[in-house]
Tab-separated table of C-alpha atoms in Angstrom:
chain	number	residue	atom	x	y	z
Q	1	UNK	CA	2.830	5.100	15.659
Q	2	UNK	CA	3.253	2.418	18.193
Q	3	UNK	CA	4.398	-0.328	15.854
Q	4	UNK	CA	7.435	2.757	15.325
Q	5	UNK	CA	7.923	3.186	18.768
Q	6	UNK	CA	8.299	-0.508	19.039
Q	7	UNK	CA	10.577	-1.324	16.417
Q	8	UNK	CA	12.548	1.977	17.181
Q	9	UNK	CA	12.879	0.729	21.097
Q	10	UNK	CA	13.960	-2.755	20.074
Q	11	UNK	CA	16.379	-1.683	17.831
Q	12	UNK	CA	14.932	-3.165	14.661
Q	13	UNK	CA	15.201	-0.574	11.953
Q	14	UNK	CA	14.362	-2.764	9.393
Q	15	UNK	CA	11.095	-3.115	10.730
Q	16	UNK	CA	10.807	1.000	11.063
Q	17	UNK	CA	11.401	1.784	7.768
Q	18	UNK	CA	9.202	-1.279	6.734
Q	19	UNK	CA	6.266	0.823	8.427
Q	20	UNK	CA	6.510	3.466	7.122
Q	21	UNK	CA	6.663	2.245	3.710
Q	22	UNK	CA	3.801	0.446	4.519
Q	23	UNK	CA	1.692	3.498	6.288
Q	24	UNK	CA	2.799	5.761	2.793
Q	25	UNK	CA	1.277	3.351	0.681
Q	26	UNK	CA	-1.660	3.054	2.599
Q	27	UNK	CA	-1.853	6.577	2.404
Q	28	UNK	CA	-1.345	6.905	-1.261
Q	29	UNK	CA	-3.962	4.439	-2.150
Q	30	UNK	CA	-6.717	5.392	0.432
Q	31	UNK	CA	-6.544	9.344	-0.440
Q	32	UNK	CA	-5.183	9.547	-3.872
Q	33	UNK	CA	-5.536	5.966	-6.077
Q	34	UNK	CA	-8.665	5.195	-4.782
Q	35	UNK	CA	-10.685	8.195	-5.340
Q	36	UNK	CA	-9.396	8.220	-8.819
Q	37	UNK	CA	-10.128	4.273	-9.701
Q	38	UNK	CA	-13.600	5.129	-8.744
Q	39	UNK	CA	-14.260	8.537	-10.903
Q	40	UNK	CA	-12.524	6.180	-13.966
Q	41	UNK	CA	-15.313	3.050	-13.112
Q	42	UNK	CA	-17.735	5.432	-13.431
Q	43	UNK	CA	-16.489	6.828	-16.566
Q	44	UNK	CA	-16.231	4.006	-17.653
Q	45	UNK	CA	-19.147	2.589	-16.868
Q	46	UNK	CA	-20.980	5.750	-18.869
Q	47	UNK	CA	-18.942	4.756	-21.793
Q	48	UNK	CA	-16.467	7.297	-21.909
Q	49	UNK	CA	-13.188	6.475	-24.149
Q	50	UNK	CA	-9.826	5.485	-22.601
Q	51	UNK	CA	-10.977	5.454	-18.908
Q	52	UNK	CA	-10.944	1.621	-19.099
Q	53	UNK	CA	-7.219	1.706	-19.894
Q	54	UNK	CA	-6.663	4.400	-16.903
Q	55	UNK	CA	-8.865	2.379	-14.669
Q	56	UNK	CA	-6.967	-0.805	-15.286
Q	57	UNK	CA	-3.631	0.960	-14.878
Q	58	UNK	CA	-4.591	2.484	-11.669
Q	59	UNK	CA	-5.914	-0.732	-10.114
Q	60	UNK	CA	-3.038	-2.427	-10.616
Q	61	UNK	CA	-0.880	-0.154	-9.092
Q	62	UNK	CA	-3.557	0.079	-6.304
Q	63	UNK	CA	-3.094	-3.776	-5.881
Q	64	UNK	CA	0.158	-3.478	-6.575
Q	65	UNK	CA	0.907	-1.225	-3.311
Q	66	UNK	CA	-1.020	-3.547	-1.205
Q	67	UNK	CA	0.767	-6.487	-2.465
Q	68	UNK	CA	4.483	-4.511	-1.631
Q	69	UNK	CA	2.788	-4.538	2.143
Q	70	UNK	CA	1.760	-7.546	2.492
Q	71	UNK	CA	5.175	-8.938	1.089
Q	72	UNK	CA	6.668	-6.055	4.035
Q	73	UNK	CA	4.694	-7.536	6.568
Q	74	UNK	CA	5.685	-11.218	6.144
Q	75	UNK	CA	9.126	-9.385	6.326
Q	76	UNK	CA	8.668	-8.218	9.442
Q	77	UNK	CA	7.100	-10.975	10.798
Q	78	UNK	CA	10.132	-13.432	9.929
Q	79	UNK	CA	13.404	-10.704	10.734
Q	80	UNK	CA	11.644	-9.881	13.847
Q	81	UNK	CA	10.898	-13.751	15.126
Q	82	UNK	CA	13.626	-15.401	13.715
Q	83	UNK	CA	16.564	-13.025	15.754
């Protein structure tokens, strides 16, 4: 909430909306991707059928939403320093 309160005071919307994106995705993976990459590991891990292919899928999009961050960050970092 501070970074918004920042960003919002300096006038750099960019950099609000980038937070948010960021905190949602955080969100998303922490409370719904993650608990449901780690049921699927175990499943697979017991053998069961087609929970390696659901597994894969939703680590990827689990690294996928950390890489959009990152690549958000860096953003923010180079708008923000280079005005």
């Amino acid at each position: 909430t501070a970074m918004f309160l920042f960003f919002a005071l300096a006038e750099f919307s960019f950099g609000m909306v980038a937070g948010i994106v960021i905190a949602v995705g955080f969100l998303i993976n922490t409370y719904l991707l993650t608990p449901r990459i780690n049921k699927m590991r175990d499943l697979m891990i017991t053998g069961v059928t087609g929970s390696e292919k659901k597994f894969k899928m939703l680590h990827f999009v689990s690294v996928f939403l950390y890489l959009i961050s990152m690549v958000f960050i860096v953003a923010i970092f180079v708008l923000y320093y280079s005005r």
